[in-house]
N, CA and C atoms as an extended XYZ file, in Angstrom:
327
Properties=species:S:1:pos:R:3:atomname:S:1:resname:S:1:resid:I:1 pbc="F F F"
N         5.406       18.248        5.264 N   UNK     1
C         4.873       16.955        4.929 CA  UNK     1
C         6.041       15.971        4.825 C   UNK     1
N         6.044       14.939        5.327 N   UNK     2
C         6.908       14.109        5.584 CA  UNK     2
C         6.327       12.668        4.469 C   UNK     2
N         7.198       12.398        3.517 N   UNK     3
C         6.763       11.414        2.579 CA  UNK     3
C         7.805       10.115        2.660 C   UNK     3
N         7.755        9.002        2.606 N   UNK     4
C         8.223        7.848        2.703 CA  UNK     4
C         8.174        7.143        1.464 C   UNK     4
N         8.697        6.401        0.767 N   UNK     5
C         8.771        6.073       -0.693 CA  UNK     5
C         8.955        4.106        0.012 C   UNK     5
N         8.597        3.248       -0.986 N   UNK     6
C         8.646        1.945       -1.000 CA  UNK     6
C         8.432        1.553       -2.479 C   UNK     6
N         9.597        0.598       -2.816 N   UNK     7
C         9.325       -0.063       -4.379 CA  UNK     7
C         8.960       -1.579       -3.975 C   UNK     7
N         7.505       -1.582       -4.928 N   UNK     8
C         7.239       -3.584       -4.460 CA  UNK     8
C         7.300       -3.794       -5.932 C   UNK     8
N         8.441       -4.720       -5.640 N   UNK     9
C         8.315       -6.210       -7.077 CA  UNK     9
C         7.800       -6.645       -6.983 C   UNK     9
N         6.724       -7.010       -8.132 N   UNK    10
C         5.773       -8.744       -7.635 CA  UNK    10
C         6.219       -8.795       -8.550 C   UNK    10
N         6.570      -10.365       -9.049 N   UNK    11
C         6.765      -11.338       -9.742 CA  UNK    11
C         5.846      -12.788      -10.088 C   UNK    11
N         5.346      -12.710      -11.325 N   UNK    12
C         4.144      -13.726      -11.205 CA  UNK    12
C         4.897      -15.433      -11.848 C   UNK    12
N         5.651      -15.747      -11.337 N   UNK    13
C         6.221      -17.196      -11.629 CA  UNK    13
C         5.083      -18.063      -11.849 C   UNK    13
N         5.700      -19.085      -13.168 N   UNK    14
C         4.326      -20.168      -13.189 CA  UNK    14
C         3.883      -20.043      -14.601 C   UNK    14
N         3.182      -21.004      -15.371 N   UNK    15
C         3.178      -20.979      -16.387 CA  UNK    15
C         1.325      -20.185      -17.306 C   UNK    15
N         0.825      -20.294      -15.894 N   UNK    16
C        -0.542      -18.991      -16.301 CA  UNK    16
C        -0.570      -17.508      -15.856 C   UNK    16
N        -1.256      -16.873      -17.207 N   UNK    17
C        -1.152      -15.391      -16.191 CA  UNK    17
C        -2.589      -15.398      -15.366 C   UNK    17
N        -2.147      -14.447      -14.827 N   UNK    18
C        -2.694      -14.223      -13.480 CA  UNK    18
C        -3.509      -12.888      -12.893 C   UNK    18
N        -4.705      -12.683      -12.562 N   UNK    19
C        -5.396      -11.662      -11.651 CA  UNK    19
C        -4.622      -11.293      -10.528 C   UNK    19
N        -4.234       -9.864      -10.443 N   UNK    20
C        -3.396      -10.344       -8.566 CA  UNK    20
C        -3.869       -8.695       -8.046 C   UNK    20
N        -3.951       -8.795       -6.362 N   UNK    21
C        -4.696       -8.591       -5.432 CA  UNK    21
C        -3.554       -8.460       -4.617 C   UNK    21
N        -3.753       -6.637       -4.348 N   UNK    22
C        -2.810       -6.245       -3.172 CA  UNK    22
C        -3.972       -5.899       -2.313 C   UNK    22
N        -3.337       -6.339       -0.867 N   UNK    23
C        -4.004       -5.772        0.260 CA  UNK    23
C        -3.280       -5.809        1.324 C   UNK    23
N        -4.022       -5.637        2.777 N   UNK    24
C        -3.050       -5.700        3.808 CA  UNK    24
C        -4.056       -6.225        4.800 C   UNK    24
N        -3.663       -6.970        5.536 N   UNK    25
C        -3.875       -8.052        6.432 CA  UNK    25
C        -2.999       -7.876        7.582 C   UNK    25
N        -3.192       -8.215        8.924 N   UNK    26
C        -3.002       -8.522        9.887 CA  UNK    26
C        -2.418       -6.738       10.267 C   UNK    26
N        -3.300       -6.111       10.663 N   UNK    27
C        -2.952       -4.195       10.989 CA  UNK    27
C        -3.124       -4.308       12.459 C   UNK    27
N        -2.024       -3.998       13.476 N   UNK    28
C        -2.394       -4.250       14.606 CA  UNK    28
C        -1.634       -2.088       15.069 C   UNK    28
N        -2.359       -1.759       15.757 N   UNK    29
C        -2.108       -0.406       15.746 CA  UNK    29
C        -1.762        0.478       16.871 C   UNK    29
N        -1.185        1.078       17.721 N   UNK    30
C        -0.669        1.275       18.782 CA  UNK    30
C        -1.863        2.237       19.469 C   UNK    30
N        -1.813        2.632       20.914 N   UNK    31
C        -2.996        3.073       21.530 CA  UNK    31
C        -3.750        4.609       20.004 C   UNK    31
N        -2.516        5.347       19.766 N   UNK    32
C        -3.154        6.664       18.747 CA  UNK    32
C        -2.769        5.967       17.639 C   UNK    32
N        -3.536        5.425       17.079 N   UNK    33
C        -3.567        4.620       15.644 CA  UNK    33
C        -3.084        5.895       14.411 C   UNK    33
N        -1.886        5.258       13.895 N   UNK    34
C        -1.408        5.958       12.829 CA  UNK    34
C        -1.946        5.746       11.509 C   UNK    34
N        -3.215        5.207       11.737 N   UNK    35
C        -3.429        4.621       10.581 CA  UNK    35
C        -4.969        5.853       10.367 C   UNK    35
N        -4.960        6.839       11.379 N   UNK    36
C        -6.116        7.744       11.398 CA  UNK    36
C        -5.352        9.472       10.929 C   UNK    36
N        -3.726        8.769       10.344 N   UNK    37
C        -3.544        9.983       10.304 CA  UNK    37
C        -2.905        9.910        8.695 C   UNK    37
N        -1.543        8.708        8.634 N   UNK    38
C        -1.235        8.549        7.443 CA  UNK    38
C        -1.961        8.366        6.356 C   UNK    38
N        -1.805        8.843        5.022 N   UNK    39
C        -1.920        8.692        4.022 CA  UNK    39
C        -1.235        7.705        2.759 C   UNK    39
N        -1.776        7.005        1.938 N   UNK    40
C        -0.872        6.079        1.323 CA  UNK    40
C        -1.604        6.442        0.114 C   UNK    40
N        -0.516        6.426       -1.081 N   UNK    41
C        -0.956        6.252       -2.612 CA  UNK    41
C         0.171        5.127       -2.758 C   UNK    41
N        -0.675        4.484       -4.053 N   UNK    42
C        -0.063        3.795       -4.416 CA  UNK    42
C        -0.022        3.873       -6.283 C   UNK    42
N         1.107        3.632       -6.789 N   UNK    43
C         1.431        4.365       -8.272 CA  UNK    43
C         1.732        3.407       -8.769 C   UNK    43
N         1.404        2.636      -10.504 N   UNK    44
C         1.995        1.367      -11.274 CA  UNK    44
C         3.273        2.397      -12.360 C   UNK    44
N         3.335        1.579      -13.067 N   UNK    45
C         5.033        1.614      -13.680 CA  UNK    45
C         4.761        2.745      -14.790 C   UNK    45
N         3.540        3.173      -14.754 N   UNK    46
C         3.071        4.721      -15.602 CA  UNK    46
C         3.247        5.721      -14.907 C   UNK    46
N         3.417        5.540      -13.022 N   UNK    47
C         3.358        6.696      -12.328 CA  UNK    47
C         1.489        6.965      -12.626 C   UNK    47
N         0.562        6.231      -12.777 N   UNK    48
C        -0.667        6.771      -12.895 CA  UNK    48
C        -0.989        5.919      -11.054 C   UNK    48
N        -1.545        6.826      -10.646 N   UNK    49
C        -2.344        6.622       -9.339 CA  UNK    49
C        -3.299        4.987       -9.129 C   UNK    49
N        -2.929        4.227       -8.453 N   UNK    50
C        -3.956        3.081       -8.663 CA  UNK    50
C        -4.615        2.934       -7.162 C   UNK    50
N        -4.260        3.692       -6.144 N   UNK    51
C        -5.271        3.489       -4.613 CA  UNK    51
C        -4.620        5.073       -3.997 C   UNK    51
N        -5.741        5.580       -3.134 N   UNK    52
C        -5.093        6.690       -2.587 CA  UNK    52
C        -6.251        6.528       -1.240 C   UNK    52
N        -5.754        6.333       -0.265 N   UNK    53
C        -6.681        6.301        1.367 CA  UNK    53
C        -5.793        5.899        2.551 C   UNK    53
N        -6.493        5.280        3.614 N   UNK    54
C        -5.900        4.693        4.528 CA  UNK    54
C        -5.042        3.453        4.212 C   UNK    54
N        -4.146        3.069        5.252 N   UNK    55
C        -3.235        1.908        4.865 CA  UNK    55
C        -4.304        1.045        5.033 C   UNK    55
N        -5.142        0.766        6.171 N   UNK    56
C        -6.092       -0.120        6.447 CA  UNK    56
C        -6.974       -0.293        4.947 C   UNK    56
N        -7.668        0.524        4.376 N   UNK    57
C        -8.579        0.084        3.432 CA  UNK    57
C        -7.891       -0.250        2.098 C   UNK    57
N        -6.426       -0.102        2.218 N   UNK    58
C        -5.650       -0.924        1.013 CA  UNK    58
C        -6.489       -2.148        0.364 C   UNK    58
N        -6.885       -2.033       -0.502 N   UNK    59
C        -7.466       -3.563       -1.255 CA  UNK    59
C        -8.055       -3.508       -2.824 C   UNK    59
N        -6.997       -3.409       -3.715 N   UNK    60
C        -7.671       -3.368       -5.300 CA  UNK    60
C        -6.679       -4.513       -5.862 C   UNK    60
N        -7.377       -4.273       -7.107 N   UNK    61
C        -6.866       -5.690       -7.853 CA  UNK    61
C        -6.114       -4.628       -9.305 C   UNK    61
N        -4.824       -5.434       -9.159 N   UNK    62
C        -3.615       -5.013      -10.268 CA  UNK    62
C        -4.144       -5.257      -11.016 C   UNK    62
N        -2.915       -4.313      -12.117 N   UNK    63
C        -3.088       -5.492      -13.530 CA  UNK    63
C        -3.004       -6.434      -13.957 C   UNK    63
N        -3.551       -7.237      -14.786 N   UNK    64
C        -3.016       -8.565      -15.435 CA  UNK    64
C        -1.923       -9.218      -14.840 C   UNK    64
N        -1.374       -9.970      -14.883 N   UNK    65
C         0.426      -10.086      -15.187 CA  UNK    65
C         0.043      -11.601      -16.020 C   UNK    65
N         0.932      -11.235      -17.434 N   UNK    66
C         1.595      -12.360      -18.154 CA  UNK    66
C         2.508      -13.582      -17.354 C   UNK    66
N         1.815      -14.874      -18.035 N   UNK    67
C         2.667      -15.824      -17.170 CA  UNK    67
C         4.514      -15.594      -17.068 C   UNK    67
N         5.350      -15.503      -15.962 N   UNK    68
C         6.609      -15.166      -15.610 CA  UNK    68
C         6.932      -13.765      -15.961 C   UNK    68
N         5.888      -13.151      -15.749 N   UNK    69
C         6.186      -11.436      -16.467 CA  UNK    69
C         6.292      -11.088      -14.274 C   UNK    69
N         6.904       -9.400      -14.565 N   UNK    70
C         6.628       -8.696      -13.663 CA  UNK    70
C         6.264       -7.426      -13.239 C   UNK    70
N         5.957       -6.589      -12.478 N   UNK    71
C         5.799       -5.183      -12.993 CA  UNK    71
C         6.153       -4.830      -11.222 C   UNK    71
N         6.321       -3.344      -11.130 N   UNK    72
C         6.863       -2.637       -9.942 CA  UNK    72
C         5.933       -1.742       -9.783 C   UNK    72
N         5.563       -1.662       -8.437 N   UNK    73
C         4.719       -0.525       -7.539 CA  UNK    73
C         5.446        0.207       -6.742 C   UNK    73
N         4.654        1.834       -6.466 N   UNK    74
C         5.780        2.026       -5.586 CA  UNK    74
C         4.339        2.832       -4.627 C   UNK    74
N         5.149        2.489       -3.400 N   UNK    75
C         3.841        2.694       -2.086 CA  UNK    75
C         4.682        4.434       -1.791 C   UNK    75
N         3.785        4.899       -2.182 N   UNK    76
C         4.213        6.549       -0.714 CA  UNK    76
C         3.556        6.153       -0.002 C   UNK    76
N         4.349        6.634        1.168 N   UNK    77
C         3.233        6.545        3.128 CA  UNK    77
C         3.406        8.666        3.232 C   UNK    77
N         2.687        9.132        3.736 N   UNK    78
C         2.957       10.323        3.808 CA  UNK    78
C         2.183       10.945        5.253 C   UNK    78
N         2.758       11.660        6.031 N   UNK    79
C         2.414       12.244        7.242 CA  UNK    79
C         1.844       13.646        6.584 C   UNK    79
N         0.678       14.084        6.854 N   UNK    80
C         0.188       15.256        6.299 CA  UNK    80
C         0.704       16.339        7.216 C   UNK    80
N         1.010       17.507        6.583 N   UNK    81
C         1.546       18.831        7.542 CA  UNK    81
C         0.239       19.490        7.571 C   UNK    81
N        -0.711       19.293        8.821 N   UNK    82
C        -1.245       20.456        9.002 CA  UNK    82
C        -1.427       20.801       10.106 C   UNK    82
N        -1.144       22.297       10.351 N   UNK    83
C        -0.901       23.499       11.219 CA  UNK    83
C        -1.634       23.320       12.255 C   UNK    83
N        -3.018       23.024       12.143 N   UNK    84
C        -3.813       22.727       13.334 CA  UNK    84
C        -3.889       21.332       14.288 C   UNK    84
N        -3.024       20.563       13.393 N   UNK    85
C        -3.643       19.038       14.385 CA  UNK    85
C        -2.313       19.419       15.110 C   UNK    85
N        -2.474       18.495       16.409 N   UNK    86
C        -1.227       18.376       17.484 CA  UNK    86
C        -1.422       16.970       17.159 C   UNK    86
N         0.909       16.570       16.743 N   UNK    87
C         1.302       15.530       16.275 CA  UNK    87
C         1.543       15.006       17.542 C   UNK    87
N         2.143       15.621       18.674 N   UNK    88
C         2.525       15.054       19.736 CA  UNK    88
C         1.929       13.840       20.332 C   UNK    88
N         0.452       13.462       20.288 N   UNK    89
C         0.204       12.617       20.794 CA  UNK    89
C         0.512       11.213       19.976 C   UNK    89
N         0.965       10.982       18.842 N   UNK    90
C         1.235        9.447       17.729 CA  UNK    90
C         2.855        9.600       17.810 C   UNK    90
N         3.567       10.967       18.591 N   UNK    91
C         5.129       10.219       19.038 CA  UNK    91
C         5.342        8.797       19.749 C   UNK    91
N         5.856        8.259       19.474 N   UNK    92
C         6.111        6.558       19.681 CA  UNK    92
C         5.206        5.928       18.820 C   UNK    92
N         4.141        6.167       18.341 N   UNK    93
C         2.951        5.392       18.313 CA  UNK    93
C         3.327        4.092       16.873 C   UNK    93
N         3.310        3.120       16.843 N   UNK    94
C         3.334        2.135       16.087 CA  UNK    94
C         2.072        1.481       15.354 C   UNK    94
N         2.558        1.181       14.021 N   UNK    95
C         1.430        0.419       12.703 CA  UNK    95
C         2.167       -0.472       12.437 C   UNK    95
N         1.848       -1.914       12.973 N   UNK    96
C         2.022       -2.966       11.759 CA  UNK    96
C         1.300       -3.928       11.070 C   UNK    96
N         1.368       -4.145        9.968 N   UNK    97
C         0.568       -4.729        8.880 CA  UNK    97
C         1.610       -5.656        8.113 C   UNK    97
N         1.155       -6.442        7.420 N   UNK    98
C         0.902       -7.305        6.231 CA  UNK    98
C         0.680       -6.940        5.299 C   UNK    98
N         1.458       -6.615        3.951 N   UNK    99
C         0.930       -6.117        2.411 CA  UNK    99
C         1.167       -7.508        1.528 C   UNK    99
N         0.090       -8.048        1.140 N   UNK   100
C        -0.114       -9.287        0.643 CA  UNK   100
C        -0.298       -9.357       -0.721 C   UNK   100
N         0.366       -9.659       -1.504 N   UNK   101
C         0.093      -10.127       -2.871 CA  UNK   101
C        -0.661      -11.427       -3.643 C   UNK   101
N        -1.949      -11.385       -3.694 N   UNK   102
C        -2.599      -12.779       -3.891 CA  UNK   102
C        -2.414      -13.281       -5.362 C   UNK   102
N        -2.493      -14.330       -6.316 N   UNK   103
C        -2.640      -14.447       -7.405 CA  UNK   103
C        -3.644      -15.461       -8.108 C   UNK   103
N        -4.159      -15.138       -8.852 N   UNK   104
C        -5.959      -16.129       -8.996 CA  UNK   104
C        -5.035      -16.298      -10.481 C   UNK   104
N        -5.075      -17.439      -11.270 N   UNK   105
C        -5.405      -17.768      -12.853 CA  UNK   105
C        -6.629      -17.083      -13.432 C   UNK   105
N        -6.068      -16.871      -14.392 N   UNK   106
C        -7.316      -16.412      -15.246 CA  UNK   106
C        -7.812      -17.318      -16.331 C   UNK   106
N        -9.285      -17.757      -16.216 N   UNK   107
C       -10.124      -18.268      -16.440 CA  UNK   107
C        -9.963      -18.548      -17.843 C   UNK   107
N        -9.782      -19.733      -18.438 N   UNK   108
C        -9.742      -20.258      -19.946 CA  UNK   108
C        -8.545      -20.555      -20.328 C   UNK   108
N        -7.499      -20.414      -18.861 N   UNK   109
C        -5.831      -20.541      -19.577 CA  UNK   109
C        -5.194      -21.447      -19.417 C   UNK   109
């Protein structure tokens, strides 16, 4: 199994806190879409699990964040080892995407 590690800072600048919304936008995928094979979790600053699926269906809403507060995610991408699939055909094969951080105010602030 082949695992890939990524740390995302978001940073919520500005004087309200904020609702915020990871997702991914703009997935354009090469003829054997890697996106039918990789796996992604995604973990907050407890190490507790907050998304586990395709990169494509990436889309939940964080925690809170306090106005000018920040907190760190960290994305695994992971290639699954199993014995029966043939990898050969997603050699070369390319995924690119957009991981977007949105931020809404929260209501009464």
């Amino acid at each position: 199994m082949a695992v890939r590690q990524y740390t995302l800072n978001l940073k919520k600048s500005g004087s309200l806190d904020a609702s915020m919304r990871l997702h991914v936008a703009n997935l354009v995928a090469s003829e054997h879409n890697l996106d039918d094979v990789l796996q992604v979790q995604v973990l907050n600053q407890l190490n507790a699990t907050v998304y586990t699926g395709k990169i494509s269906n990436l889309d939940f809403t964080l925690a809170n964040l306090p106005a000018n507060a920040s907190t760190i995610y960290t994305l695994k991408v992971t290639w699954p080892d199993e014995a029966l699939v043939d990898d050969n055909p997603y050699m070369g094969a390319t995924l690119n995407f957009d991981l977007t951080a949105d931020a809404s105010s929260i209501a009464g602030q």
